[in-house]
mmCIF file of C-alpha atoms and ligand atoms in Angstrom:
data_model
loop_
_atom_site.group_PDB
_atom_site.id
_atom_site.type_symbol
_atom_site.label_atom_id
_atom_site.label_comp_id
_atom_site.label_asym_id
_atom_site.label_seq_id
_atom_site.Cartn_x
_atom_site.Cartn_y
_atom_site.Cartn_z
ATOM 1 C CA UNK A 1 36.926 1.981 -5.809
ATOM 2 C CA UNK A 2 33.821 0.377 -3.324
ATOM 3 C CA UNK A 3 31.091 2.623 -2.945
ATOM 4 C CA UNK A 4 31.953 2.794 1.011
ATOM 5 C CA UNK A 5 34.899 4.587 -0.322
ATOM 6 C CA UNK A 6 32.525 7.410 -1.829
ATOM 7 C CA UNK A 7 31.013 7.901 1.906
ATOM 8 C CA UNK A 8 27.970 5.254 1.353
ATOM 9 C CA UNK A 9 26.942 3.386 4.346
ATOM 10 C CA UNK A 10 27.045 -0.512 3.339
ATOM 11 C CA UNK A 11 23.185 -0.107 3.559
ATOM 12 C CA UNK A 12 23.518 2.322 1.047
ATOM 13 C CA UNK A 13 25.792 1.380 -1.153
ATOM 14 C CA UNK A 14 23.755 -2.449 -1.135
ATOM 15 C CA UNK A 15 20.644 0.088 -1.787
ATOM 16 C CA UNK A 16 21.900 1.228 -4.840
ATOM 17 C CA UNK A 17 23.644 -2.078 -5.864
ATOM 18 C CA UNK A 18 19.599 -3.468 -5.727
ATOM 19 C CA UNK A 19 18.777 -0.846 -7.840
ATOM 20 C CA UNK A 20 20.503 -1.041 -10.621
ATOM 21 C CA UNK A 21 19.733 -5.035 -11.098
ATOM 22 C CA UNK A 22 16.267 -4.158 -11.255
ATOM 23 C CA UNK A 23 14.973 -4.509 -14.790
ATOM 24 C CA UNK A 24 13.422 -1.063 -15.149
ATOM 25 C CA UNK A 25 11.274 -2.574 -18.241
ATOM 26 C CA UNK A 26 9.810 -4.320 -15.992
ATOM 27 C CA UNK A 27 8.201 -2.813 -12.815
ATOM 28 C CA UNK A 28 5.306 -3.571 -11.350
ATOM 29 C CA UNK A 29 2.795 -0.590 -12.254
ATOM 30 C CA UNK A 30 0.886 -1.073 -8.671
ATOM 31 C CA UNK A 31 2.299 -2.053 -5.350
ATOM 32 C CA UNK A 32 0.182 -2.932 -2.641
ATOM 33 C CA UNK A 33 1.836 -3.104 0.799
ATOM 34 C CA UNK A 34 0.566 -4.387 4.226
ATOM 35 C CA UNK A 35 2.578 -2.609 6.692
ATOM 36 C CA UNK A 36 2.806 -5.029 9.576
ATOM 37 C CA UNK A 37 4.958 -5.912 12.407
ATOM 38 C CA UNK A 38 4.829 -2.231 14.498
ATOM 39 C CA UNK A 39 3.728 -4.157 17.666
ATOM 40 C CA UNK A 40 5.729 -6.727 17.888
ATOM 41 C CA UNK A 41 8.475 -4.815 16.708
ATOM 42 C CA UNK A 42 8.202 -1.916 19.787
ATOM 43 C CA UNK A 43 7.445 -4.378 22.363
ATOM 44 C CA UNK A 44 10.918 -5.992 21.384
ATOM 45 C CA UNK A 45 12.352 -2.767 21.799
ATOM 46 C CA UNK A 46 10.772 -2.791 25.580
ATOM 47 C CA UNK A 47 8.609 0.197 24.161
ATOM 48 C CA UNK A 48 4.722 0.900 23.650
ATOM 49 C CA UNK A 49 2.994 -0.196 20.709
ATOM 50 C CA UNK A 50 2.411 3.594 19.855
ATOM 51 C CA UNK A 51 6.578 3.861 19.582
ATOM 52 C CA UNK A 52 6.451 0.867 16.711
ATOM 53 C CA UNK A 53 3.657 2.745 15.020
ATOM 54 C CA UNK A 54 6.059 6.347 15.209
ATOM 55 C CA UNK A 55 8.893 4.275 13.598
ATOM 56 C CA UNK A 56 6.214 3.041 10.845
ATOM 57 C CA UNK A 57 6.317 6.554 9.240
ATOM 58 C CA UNK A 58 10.079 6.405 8.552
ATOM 59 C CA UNK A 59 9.421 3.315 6.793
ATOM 60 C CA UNK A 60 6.548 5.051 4.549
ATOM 61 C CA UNK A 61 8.608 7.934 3.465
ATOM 62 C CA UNK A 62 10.958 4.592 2.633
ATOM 63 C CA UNK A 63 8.359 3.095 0.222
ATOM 64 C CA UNK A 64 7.627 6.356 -1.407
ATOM 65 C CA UNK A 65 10.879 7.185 -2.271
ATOM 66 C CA UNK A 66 11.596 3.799 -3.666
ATOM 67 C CA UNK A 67 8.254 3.758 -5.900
ATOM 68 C CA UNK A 68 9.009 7.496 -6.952
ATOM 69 C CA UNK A 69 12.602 6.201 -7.608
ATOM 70 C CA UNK A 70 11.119 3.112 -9.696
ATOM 71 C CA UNK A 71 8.717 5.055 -11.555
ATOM 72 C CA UNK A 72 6.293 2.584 -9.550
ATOM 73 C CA UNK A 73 2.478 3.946 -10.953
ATOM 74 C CA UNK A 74 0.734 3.142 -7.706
ATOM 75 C CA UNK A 75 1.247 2.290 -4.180
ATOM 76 C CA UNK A 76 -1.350 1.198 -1.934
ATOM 77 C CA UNK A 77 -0.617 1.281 1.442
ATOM 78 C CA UNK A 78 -2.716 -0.408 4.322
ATOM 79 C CA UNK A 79 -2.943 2.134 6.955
ATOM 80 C CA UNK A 80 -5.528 1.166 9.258
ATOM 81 C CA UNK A 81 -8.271 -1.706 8.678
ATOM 82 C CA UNK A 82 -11.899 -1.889 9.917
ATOM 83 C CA UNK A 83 -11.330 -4.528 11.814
ATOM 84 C CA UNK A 84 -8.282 -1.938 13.725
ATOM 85 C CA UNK A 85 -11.484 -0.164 15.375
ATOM 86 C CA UNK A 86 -11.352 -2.780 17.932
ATOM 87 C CA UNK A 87 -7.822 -1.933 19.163
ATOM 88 C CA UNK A 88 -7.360 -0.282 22.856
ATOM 89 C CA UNK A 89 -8.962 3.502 22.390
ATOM 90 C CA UNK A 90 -4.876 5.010 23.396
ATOM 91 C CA UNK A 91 -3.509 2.679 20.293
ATOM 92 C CA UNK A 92 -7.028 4.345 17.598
ATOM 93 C CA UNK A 93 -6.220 7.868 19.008
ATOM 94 C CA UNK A 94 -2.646 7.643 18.896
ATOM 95 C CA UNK A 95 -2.833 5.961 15.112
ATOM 96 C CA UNK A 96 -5.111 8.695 14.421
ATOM 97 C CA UNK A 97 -3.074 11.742 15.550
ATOM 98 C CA UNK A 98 0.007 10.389 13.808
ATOM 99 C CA UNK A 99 -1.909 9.820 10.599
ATOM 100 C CA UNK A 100 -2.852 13.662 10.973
ATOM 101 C CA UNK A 101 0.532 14.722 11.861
ATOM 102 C CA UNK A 102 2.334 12.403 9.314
ATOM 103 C CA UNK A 103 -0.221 14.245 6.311
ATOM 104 C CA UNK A 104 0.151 17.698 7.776
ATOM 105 C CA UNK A 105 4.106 17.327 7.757
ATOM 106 C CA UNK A 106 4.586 15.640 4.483
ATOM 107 C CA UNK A 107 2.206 17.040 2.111
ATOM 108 C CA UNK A 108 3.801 19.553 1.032
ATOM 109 C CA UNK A 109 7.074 17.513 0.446
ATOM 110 C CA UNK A 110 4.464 14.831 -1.569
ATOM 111 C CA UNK A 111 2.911 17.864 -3.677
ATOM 112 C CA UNK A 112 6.293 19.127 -4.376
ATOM 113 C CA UNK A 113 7.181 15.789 -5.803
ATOM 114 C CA UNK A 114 4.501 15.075 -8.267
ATOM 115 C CA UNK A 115 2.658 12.538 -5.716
ATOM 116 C CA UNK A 116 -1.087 12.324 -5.961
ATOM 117 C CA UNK A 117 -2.883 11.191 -3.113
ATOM 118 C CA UNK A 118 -6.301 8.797 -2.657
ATOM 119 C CA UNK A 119 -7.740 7.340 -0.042
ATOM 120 C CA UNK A 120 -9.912 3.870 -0.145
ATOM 121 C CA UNK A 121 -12.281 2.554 2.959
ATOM 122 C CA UNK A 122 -14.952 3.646 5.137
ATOM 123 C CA UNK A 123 -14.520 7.268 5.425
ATOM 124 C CA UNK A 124 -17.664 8.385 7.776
ATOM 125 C CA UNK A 125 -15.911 6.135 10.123
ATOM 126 C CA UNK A 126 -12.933 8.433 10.807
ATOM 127 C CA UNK A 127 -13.719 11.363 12.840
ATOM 128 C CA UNK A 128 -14.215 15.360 11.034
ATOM 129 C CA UNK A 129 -11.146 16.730 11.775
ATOM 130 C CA UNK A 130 -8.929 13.309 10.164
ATOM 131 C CA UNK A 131 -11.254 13.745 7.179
ATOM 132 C CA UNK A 132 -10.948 17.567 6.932
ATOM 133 C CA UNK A 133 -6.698 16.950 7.104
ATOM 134 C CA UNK A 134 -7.326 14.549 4.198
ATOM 135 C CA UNK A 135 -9.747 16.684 2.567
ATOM 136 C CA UNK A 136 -6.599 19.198 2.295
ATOM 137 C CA UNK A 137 -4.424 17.002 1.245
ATOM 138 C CA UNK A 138 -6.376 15.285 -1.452
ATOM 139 C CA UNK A 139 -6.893 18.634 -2.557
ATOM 140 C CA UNK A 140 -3.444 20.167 -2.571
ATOM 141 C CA UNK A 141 -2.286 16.546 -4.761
ATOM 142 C CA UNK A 142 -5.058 16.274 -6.744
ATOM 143 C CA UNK A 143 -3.316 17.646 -10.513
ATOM 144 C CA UNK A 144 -0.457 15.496 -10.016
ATOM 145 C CA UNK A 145 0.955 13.181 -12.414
ATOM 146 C CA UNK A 146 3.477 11.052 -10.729
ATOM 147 C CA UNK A 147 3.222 8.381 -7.669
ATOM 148 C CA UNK A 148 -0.609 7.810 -7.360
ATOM 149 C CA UNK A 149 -0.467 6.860 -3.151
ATOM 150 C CA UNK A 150 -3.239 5.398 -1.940
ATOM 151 C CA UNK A 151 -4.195 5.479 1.540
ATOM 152 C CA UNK A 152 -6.450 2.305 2.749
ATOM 153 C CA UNK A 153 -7.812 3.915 5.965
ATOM 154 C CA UNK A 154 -10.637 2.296 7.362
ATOM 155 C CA UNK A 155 -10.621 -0.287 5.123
ATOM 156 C CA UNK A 156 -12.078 -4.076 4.617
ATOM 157 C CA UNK A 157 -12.146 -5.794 1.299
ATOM 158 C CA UNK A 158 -15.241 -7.498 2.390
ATOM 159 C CA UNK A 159 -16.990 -4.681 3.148
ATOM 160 C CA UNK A 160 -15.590 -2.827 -0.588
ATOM 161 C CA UNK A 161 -17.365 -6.068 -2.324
ATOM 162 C CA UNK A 162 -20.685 -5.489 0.069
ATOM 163 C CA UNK A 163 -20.555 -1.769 -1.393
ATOM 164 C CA UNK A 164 -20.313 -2.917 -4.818
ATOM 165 C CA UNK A 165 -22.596 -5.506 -5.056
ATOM 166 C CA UNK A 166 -25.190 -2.883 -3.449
ATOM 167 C CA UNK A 167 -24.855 -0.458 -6.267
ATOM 168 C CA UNK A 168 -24.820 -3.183 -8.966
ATOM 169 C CA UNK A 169 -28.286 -4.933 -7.298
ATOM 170 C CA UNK A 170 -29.275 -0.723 -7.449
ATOM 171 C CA UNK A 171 -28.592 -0.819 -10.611
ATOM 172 C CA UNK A 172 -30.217 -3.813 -11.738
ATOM 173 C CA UNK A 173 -33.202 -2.965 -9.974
ATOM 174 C CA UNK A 174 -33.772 0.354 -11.652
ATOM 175 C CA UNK A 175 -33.270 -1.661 -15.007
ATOM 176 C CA UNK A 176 -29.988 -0.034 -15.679
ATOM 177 C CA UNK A 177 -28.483 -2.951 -15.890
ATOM 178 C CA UNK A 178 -29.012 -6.498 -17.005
ATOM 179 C CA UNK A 179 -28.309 -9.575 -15.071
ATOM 180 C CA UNK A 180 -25.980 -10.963 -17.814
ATOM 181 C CA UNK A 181 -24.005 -8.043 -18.111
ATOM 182 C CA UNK A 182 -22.769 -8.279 -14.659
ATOM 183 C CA UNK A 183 -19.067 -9.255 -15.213
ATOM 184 C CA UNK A 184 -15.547 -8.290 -14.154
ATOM 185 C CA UNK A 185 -15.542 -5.162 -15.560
ATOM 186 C CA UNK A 186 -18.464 -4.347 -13.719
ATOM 187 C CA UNK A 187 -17.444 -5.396 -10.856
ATOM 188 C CA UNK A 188 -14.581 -3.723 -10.812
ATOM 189 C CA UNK A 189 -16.034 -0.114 -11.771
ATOM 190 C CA UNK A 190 -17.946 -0.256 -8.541
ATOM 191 C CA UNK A 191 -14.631 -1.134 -6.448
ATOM 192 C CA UNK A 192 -13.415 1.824 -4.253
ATOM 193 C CA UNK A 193 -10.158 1.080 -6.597
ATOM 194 C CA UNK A 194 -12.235 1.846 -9.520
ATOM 195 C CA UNK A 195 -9.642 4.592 -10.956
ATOM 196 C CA UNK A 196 -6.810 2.005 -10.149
ATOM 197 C CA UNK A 197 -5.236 -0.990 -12.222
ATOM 198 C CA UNK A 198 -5.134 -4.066 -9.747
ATOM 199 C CA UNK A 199 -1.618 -4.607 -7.953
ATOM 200 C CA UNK A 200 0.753 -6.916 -9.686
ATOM 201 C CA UNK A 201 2.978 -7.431 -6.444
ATOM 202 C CA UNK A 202 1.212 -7.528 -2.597
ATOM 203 C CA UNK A 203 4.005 -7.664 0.195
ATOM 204 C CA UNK A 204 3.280 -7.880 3.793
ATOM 205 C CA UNK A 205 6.537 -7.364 6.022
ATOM 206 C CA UNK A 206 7.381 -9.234 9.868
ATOM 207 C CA UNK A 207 6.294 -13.013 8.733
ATOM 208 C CA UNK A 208 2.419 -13.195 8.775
ATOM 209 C CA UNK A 209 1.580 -15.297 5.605
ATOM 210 C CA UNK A 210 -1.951 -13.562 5.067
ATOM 211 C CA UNK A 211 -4.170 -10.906 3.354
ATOM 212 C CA UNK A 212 -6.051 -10.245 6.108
ATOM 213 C CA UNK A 213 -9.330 -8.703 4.169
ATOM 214 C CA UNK A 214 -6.932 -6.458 2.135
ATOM 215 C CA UNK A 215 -8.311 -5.919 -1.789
ATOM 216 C CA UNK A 216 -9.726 -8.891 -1.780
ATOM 217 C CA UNK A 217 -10.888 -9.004 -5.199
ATOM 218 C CA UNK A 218 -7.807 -6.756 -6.465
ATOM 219 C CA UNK A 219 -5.417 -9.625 -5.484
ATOM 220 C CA UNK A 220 -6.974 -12.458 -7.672
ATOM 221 C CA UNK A 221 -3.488 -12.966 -9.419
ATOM 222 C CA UNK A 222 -1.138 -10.431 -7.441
ATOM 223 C CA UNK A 223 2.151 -11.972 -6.716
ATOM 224 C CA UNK A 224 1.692 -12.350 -2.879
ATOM 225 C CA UNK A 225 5.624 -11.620 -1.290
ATOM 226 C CA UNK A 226 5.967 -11.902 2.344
ATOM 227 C CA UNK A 227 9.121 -10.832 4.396
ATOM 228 C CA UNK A 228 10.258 -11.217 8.430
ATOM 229 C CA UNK A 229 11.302 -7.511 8.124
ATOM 230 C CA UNK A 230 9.257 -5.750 10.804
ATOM 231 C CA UNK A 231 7.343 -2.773 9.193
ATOM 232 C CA UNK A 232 9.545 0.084 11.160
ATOM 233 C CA UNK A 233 12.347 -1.592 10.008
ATOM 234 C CA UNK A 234 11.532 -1.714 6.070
ATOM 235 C CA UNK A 235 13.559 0.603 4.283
ATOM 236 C CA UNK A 236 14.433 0.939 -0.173
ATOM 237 C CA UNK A 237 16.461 -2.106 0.693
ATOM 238 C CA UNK A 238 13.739 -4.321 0.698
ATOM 239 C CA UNK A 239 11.700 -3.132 -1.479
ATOM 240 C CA UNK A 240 13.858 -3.265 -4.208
ATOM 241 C CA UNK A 241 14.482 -7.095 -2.951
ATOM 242 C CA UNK A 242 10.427 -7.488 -3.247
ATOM 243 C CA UNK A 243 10.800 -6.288 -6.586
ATOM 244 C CA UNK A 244 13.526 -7.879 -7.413
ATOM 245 C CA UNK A 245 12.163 -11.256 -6.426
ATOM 246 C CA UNK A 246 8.483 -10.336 -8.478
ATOM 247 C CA UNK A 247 10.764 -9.900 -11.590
ATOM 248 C CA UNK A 248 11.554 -13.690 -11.708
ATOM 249 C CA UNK A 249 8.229 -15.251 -11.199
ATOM 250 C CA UNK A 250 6.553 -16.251 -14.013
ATOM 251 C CA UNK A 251 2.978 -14.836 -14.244
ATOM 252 C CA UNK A 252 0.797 -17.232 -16.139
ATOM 253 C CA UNK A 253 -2.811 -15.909 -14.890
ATOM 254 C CA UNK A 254 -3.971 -19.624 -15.199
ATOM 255 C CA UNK A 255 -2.658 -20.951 -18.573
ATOM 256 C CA UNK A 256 1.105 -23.041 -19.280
ATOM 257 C CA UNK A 257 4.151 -21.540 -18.965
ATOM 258 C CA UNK A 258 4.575 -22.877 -22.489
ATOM 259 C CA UNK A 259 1.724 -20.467 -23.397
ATOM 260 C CA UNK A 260 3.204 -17.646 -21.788
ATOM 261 C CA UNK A 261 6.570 -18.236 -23.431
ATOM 262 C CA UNK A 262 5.381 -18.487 -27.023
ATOM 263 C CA UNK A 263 3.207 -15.070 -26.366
HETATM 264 C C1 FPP B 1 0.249 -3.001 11.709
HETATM 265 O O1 FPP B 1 1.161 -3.365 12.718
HETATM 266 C C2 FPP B 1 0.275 -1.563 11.465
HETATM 267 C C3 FPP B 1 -0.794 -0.726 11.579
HETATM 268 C C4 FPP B 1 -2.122 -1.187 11.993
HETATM 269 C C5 FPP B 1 -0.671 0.730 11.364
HETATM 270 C C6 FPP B 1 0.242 1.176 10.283
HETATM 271 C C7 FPP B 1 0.458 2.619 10.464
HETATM 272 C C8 FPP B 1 1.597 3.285 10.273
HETATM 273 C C9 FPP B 1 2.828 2.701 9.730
HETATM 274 C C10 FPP B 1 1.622 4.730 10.659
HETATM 275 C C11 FPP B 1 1.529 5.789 9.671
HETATM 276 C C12 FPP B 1 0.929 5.495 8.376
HETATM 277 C C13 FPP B 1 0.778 6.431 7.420
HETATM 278 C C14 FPP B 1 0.248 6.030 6.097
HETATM 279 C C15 FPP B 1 1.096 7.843 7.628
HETATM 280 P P1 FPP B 1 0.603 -4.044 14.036
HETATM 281 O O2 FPP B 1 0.290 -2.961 15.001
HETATM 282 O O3 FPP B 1 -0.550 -4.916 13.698
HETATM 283 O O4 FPP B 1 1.827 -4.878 14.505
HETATM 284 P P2 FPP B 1 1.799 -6.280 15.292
HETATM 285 O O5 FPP B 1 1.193 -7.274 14.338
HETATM 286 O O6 FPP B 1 3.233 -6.532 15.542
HETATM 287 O O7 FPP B 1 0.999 -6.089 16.520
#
């Protein structure tokens, strides 16, 4: 009997279909998404760019519950880039207030299902009372074990590799640190991501083929997966498709893919 039978929508029942060809040996341990698309995807609707933005958060809860589903380890998502300062003051405030009223409503659902939340950029950009709502909810997550979410709010990869660089030429100068030591791993430890393993897969929904100053460093050999699917329109579906589509590329971090096969 088809699973429409059993009361499944066809979205549904194609959801779960997704699902169970995923290879669940083989999931990417970090997803990085850039949500993009809520614009362009309101203003077709004859609607505000706000509206797109309020549709966004279904699309979140989405991703969530497809990583938590996946066993997914972590799942960056960009929220709101430095570069987003320059937007119309209505679109920052309204961003703002939802990103307040998205972490007030779902926190406790997030804490009640293992979730541990971070958040990566410029914080002393974003006012008191958006860092005070954070402040509780980093708190209330912070003994979790399951979906690590990461929040990239206020964020520019350029600026992250400014900030490292800083405390490594610090470091150097206090003679903490030799010149030929400086390597990857050192690098890395003074990335905002520090606690984090680099993303395998990067997908960026509604068409734009870029990364847009998003980990820039992280992404070095992150399968890169773009999609026409407007972000307030992304739902499990997709993801699993991302996922699905990750799981046959071969990964060969710069050697052959004879290498890869005989290892
Ligand atoms: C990019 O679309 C999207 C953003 C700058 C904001 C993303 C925010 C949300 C989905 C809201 C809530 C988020 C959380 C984590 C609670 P765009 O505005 O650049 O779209 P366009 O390219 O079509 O103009």
């Amino acid at each position: 009997m088809s699973d429409l039978k059993f009361g499944l929508t066809e979205t549904e029942a194609e959801t779960k279909e997704l699902f169970k060809k995923i290879d669940k040996t083989n999931i990417p341990e970090h997803v990085a998404i850039i949500m993009d698309g809520n614009g362009r995807w309101a203003k077709e609707q004859g609607q505000d760019r706000l509206f797109g933005h309020f549709h966004g958060v279904e699309s979140v809860r989405a991703a969530v519950e497809g990583c938590g589903e996946l066993q997914v380890g972590y799942l960056t998502l960009y929220a709101f880039s430095t570069e987003n300062w320059e937007r119309p003051e209505t679109e920052v405030n309204g961003l703002m207030e939802l990103l307040v009223e998205t972490i007030r409503k779902e926190s406790e659902s997030l804490n009640k299902n293992n979730v541990k939340m971070h958040v990566i950029g410029d914080r002393s950009m974003l006012s008191a009372f958006v860092n005070s709502e954070l402040d509780y909810s980093l708190n209330l997550t912070r003994d979790n074990t399951g979906l690590n979410l990461i929040l990239a709010l206020s964020y520019s990869g350029k600026a992250e590799i400014i900030h490292a660089i800083k405390n490594i030429a610090e470091s150097v100068k206090n003679n903490e640190l030799a010149i030929e030591d400086i390597n990857d791993a050192v690098i890395k430890a003074n990335l905002y991501t520090n606690k984090f393993p680099d993303p395998e897969l990067m997908i960026r929904t509604s068409g734009e083929q870029r990364i847009s100053n998003f980990l820039l460093y992280q992404l070095a050999y992150s399968e890169l997966y773009f999609t026409e699917v407007r972000w307030p329109d992304f739902r499990k579906k997709n993801l699993f498709e991302a996922i699905l589509d990750y799981q046959n590329r071969e990964r060969r971090f710069g050697k052959t893919s004879a290498q890869i096969t005989s290892s």
